[in-house]
mmCIF file of C-alpha atoms in Angstrom:
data_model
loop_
_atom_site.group_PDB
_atom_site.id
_atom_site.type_symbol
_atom_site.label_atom_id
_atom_site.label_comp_id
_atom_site.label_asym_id
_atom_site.label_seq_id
_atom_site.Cartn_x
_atom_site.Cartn_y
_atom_site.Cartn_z
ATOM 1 C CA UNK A 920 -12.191 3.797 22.517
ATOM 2 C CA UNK A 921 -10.569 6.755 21.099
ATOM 3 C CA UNK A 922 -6.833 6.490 20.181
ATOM 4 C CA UNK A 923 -3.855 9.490 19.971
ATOM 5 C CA UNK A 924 -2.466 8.178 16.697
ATOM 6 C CA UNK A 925 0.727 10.015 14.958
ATOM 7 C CA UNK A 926 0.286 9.613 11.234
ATOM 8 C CA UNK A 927 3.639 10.001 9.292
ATOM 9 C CA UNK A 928 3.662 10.916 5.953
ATOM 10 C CA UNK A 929 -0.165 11.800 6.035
ATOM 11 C CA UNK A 930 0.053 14.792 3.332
ATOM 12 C CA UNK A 931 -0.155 11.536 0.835
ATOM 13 C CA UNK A 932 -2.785 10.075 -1.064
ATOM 14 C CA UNK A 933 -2.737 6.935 1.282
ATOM 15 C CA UNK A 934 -1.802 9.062 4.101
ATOM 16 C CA UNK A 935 -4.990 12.330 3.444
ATOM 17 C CA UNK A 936 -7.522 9.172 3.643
ATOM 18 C CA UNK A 937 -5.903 7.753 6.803
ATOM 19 C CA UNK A 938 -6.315 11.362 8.509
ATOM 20 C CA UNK A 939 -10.055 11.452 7.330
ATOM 21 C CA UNK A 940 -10.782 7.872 8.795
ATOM 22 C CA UNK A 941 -9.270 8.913 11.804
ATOM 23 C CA UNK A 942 -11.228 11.818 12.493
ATOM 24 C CA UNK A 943 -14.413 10.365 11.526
ATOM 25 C CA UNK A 944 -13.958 7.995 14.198
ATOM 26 C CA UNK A 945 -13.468 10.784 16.389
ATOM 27 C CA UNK A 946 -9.405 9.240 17.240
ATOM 28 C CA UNK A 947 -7.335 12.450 18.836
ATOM 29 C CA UNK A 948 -4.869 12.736 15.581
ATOM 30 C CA UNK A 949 -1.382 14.405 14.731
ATOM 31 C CA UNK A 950 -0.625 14.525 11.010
ATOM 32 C CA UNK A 951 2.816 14.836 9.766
ATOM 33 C CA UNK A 952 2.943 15.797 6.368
ATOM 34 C CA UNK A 953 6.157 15.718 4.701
ATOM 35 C CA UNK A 954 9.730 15.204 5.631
ATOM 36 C CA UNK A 955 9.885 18.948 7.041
ATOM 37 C CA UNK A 956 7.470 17.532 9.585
ATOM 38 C CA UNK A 957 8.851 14.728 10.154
ATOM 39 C CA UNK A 958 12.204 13.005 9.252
ATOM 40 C CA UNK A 959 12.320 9.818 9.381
ATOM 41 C CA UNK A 960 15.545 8.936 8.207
ATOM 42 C CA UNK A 961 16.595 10.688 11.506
ATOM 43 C CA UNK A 962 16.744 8.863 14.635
ATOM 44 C CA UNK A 963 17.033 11.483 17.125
ATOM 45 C CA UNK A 964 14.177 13.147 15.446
ATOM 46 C CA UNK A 965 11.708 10.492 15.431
ATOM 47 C CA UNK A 966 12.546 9.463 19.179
ATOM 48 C CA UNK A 967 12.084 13.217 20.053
ATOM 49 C CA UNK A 968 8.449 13.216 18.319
ATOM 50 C CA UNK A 969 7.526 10.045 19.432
ATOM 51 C CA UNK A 970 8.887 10.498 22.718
ATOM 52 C CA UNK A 971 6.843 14.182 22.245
ATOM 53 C CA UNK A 972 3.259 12.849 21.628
ATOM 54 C CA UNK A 973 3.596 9.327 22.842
ATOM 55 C CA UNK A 974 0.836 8.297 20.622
ATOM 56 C CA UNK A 975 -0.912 4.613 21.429
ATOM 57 C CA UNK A 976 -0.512 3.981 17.509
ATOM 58 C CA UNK A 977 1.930 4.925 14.862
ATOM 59 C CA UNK A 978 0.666 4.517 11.177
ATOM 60 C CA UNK A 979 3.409 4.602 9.082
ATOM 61 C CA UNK A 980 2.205 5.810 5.154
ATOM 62 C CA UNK A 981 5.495 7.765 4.477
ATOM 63 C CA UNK A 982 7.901 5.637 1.652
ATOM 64 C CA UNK A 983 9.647 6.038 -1.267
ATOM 65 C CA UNK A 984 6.913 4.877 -4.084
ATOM 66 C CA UNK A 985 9.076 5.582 -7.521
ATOM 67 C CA UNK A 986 9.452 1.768 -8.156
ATOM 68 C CA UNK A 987 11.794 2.775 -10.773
ATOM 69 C CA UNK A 988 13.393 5.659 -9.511
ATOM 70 C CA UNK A 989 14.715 3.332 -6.809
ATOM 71 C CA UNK A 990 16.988 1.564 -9.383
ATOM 72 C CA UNK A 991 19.181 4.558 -10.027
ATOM 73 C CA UNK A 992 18.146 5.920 -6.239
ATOM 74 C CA UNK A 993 18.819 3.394 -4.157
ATOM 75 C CA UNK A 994 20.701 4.745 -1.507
ATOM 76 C CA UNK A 995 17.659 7.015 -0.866
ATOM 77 C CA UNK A 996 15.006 4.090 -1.167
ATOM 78 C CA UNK A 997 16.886 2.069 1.127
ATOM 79 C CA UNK A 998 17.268 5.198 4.418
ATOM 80 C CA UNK A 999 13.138 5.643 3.686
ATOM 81 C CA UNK A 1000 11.837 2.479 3.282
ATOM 82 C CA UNK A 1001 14.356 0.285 5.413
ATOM 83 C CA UNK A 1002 16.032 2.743 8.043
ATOM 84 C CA UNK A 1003 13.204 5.244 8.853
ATOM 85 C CA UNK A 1004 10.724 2.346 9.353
ATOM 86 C CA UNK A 1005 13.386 0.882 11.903
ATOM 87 C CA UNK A 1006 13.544 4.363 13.465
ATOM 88 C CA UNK A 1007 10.148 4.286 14.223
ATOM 89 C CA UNK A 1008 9.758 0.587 15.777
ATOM 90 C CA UNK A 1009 12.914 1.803 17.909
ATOM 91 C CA UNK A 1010 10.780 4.921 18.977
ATOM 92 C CA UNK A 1011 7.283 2.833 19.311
ATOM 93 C CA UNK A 1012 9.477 0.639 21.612
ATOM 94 C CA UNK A 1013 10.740 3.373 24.247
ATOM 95 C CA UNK A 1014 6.640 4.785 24.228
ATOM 96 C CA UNK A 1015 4.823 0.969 24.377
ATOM 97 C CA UNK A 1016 3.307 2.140 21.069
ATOM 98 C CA UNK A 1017 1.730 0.213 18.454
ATOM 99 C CA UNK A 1018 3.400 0.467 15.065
ATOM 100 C CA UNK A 1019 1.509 0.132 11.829
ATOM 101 C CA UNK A 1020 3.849 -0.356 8.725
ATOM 102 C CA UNK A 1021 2.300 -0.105 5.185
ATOM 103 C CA UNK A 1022 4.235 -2.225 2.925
ATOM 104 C CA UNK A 1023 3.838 -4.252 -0.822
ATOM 105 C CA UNK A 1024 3.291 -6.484 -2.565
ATOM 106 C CA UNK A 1025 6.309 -6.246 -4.141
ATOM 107 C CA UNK A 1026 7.850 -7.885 -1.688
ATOM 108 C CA UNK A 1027 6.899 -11.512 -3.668
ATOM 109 C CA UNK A 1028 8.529 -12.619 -7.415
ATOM 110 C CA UNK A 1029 5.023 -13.233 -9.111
ATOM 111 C CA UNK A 1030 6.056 -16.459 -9.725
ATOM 112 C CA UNK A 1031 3.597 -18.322 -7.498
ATOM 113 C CA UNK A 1032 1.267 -18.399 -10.341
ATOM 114 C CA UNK A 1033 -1.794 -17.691 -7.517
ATOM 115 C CA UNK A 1034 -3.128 -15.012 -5.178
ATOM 116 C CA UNK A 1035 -0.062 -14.724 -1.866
ATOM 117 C CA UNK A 1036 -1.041 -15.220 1.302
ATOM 118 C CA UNK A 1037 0.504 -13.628 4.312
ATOM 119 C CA UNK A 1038 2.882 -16.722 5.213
ATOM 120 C CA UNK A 1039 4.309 -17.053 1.581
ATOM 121 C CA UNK A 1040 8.204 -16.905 1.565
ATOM 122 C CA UNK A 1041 9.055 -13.745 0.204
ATOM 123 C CA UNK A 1042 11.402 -12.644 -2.825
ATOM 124 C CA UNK A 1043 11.569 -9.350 -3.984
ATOM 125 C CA UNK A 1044 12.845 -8.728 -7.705
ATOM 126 C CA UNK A 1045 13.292 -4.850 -7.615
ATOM 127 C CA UNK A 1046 15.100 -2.228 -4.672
ATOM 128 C CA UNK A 1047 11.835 -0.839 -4.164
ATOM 129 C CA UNK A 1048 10.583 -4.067 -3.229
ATOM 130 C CA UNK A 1049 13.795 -5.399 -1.535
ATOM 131 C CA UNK A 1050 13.718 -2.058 0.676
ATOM 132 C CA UNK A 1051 10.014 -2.654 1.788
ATOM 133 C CA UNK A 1052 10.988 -5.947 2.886
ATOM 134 C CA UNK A 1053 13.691 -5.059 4.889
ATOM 135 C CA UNK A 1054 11.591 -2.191 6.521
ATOM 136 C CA UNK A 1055 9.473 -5.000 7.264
ATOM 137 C CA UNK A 1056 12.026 -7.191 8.956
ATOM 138 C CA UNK A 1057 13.611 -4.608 10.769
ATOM 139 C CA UNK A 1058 9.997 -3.717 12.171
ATOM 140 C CA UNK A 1059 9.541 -7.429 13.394
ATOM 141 C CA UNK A 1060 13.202 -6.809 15.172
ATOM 142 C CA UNK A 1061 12.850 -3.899 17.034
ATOM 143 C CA UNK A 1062 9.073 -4.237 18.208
ATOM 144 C CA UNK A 1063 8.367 -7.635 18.149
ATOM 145 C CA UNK A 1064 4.653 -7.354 20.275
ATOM 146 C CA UNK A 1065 3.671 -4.555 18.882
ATOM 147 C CA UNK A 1066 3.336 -4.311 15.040
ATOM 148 C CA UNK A 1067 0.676 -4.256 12.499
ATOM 149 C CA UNK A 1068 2.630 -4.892 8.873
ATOM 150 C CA UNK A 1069 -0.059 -4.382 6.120
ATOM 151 C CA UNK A 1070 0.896 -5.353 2.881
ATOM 152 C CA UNK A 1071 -1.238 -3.732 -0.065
ATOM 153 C CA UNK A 1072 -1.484 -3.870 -3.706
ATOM 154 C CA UNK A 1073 -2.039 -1.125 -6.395
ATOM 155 C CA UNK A 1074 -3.556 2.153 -4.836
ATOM 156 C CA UNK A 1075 -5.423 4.383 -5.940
ATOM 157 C CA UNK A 1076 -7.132 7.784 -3.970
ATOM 158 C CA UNK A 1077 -8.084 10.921 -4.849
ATOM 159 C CA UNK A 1078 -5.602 12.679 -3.266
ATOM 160 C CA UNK A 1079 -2.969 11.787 -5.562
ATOM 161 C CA UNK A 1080 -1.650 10.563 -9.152
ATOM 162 C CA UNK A 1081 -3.236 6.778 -10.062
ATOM 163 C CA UNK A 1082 -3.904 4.815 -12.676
ATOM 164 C CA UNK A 1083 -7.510 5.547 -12.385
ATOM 165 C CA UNK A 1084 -7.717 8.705 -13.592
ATOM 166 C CA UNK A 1085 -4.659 8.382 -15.739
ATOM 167 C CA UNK A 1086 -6.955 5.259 -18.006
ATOM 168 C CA UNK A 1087 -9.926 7.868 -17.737
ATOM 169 C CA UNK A 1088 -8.149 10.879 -18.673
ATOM 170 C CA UNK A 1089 -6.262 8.749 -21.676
ATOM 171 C CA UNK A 1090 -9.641 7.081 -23.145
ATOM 172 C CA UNK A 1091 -11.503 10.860 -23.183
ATOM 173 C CA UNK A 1092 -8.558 12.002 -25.851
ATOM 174 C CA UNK A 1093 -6.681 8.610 -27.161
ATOM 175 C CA UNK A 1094 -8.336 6.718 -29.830
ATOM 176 C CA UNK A 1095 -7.441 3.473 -28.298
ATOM 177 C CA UNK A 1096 -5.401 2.428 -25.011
ATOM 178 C CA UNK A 1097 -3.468 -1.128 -24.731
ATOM 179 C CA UNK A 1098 -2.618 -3.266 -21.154
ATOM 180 C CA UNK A 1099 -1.033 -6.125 -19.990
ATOM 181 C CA UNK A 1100 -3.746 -9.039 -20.525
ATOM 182 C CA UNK A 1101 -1.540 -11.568 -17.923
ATOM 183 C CA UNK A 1102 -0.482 -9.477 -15.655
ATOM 184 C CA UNK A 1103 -2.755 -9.797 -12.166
ATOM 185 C CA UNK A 1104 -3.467 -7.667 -9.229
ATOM 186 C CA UNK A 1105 -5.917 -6.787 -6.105
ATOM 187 C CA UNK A 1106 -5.871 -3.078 -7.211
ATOM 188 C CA UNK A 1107 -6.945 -0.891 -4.207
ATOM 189 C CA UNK A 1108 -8.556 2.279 -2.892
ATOM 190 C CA UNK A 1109 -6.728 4.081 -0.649
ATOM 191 C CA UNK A 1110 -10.010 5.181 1.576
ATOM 192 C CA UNK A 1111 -10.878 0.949 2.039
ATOM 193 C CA UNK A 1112 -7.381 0.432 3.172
ATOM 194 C CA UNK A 1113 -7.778 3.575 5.464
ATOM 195 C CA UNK A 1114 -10.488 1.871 7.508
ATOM 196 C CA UNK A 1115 -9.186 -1.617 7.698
ATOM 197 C CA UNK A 1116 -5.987 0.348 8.781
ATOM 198 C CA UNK A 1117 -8.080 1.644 11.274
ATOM 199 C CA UNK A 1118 -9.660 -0.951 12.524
ATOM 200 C CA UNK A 1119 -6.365 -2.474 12.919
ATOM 201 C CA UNK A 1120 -5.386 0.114 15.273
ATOM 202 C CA UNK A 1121 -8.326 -0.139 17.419
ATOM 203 C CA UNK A 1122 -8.236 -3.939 17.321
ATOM 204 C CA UNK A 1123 -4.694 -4.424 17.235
ATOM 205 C CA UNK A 1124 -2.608 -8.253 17.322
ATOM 206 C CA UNK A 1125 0.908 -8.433 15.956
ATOM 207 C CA UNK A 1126 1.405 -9.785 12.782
ATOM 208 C CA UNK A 1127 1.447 -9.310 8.883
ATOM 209 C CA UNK A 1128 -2.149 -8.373 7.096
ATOM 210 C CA UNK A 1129 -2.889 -8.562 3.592
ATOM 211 C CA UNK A 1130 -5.104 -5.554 2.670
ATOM 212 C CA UNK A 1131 -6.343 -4.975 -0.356
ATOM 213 C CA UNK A 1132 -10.074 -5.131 -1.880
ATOM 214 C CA UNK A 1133 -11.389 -8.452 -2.840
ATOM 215 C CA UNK A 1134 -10.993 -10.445 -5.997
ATOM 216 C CA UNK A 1135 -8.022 -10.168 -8.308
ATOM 217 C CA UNK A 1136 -7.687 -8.949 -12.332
ATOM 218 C CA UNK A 1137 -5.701 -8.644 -14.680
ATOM 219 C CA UNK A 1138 -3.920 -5.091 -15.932
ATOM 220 C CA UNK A 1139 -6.711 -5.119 -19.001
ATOM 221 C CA UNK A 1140 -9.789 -6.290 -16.985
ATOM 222 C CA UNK A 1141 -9.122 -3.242 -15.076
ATOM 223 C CA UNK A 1142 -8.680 -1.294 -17.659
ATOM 224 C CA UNK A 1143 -11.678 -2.454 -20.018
ATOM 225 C CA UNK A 1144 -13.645 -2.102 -16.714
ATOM 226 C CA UNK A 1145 -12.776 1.432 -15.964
ATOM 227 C CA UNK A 1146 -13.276 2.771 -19.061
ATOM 228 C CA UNK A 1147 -16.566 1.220 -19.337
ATOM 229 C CA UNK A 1148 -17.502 2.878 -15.670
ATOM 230 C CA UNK A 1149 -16.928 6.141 -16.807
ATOM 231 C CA UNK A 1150 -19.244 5.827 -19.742
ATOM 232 C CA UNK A 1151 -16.634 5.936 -22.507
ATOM 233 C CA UNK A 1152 -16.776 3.147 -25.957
ATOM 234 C CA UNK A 1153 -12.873 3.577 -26.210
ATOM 235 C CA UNK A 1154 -11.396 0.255 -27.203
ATOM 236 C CA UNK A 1155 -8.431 -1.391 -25.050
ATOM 237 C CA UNK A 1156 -6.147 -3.890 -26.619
ATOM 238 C CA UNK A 1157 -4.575 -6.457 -25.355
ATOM 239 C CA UNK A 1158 -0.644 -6.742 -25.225
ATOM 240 C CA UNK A 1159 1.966 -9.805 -22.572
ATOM 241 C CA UNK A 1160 3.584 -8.473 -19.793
ATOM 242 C CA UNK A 1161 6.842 -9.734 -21.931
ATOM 243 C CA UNK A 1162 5.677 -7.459 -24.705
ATOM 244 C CA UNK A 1163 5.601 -4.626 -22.608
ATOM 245 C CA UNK A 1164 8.943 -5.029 -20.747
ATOM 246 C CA UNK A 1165 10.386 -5.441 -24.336
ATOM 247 C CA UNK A 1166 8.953 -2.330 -25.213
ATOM 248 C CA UNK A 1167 8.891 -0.043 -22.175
ATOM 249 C CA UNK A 1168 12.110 -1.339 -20.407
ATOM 250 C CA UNK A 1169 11.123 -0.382 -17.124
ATOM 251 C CA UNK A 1170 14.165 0.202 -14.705
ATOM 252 C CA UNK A 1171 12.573 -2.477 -11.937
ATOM 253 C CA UNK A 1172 11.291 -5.528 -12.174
ATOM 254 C CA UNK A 1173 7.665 -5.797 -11.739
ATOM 255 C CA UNK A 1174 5.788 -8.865 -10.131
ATOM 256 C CA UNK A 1175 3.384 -10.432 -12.854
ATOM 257 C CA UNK A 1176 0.903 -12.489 -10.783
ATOM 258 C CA UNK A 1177 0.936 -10.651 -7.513
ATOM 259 C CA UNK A 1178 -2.779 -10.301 -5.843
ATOM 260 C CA UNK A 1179 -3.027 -10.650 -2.465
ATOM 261 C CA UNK A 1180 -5.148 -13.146 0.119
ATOM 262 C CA UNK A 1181 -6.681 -11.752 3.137
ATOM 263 C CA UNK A 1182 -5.832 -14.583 5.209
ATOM 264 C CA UNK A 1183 -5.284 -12.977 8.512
ATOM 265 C CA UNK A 1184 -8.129 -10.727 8.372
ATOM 266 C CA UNK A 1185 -10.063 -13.741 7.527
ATOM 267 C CA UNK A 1186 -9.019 -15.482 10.465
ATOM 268 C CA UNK A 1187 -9.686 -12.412 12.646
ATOM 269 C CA UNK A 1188 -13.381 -11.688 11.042
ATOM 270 C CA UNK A 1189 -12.081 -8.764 9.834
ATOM 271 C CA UNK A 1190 -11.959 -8.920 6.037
ATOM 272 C CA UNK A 1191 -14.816 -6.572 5.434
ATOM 273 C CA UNK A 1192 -12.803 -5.130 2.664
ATOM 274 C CA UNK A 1193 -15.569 -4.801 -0.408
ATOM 275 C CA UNK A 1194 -14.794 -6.004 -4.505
ATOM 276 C CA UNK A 1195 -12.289 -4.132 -6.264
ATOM 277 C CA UNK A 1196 -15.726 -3.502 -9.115
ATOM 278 C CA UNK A 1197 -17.587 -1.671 -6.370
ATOM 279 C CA UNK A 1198 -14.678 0.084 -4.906
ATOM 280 C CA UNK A 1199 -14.203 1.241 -8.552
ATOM 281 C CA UNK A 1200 -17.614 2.261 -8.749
ATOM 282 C CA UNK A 1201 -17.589 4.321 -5.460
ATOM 283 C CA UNK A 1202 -14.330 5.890 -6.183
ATOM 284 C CA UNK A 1203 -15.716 7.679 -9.801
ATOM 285 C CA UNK A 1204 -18.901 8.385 -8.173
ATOM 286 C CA UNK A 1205 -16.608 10.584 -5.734
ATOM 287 C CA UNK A 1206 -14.331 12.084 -8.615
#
């Protein structure tokens, strides 16, 4: 069945790999890039556009991402993350339009000790986090029967900065690199979450989804793995996610043990999502 979806904020890294999913499924697309396309920290603009294209499926990849810039910005976190996702389950509601939200896994502490599943209380530690969950609630609020919330973990695309190619680019000129040896995570490629997102919107049933690729490792596994990938010998030490907090003094406060469980797309026979390894693999085959 082919879809008219409105992708907002589709100029980013999660957003470029969301367009290309959708067109390869041959969906009828508009792509908003940017806030000059599309506010949506204004009402009355996102009900015009909506109202404009009344799309069957809104997917939602525009947020504030600076987990740390939040701390001293969080006025501005708050209108993107909270308010403009509200705006646009307000607008989905007036149109009988499906919203898909992208949201975090910052959302938990990292104090379950285990991989969160999508019924897990949540407890956010930072504003970045604390403003995705309130996008979240106010999604539930204004379209209850018609939202997709998809919590993810970690991206990485090639349409964008990442970690990825930040470890690559670091063991090709540093003698040595160090990461976090107890700090866990379901890192994820942006063009995997693309096509569950998709299949989402073709298949949808309100709810929350965990998506991210399978299996869960540490900061250093990932790493030690990467490195290894791309054919390089550099050595990476281990350091304590207190060891680097006492030393970096990042602004927010970071989840420690925060992969996610697919339990919904389980449920659903949907989790088709491959190993973080092989999504590793495919991504720096395509770099």
């Amino acid at each position: 069945m082919r879809l008219r979806l409105l992708i907002v904020g589709a100029g980013g890294m999660l957003g470029s790999d969301v367009v290309a999913e959708a067109e390869r499924r041959g969906h009828d697309i508009v792509a908003l890039a940017g806030r000059t396309a599309l506010d949506i920290t204004d009402l009355v603009a996102v009900r015009a556009c909506v109202n404009l294209h009344r799309p069957d499926v809104v997917i939602n990849c525009a947020a504030w991402t600076n987990v740390d810039g939040a701390e001293s910005e969080p006025t501005a976190a708050w209108r993107l993350n909270a308010l403009g996702a509200a705006h646009l389950a307000a607008a989905c509601s007036e149109t009988r339009s499906w919203l898909i939200q992208v949201s975090t896994d910052f959302v938990f502490d990292g104090e379950k000790g285990s991989a969160y599943h999508e019924f897990d209380p949540v407890n956010p530690q930072s504003v970045y986090g604390a403003s995705k969950e309130a996008g979240e609630r106010l999604v539930r609020q204004n379209l209850p029967d018609r939202h997709l919330i998809a919590r993810t973990s970690f991206l990485y695309g090639k349409s964008g900065k990442n970690l990825v190619d930040t470890i690559v680019r670091a063991a090709q000129s540093r003698p040595s690199l160090t990461f976090v040896e107890d700090q866990i995570i379901s890192p994820t490629h942006t063009a995997d979450l693309a096509a569950t997102l998709l299949n989402l919107a073709e298949n949808p049933l309100a709810g929350t989804y965990h998506v991210a690729n399978a299996g869960q490792c540490s900061l250093l596994e990932f790493a030690r793995f990467i490195v290894a990938e791309a054919g390089l010998t550099t050595p990476v030490h281990a350091t304590t996610f207190a060891e680097y907090v006492a030393l970096a003094k990042p602004a927010a406060k970071r989840p420690r043990v925060s992969p996610l469980e697919r339990r919904m797309l389980a449920m659903r026979g949907m989790d088709t999502l491959p190993d973080w390894k092989d999504a590793i693999r495919s991504y720096l085959k395509r770099r």
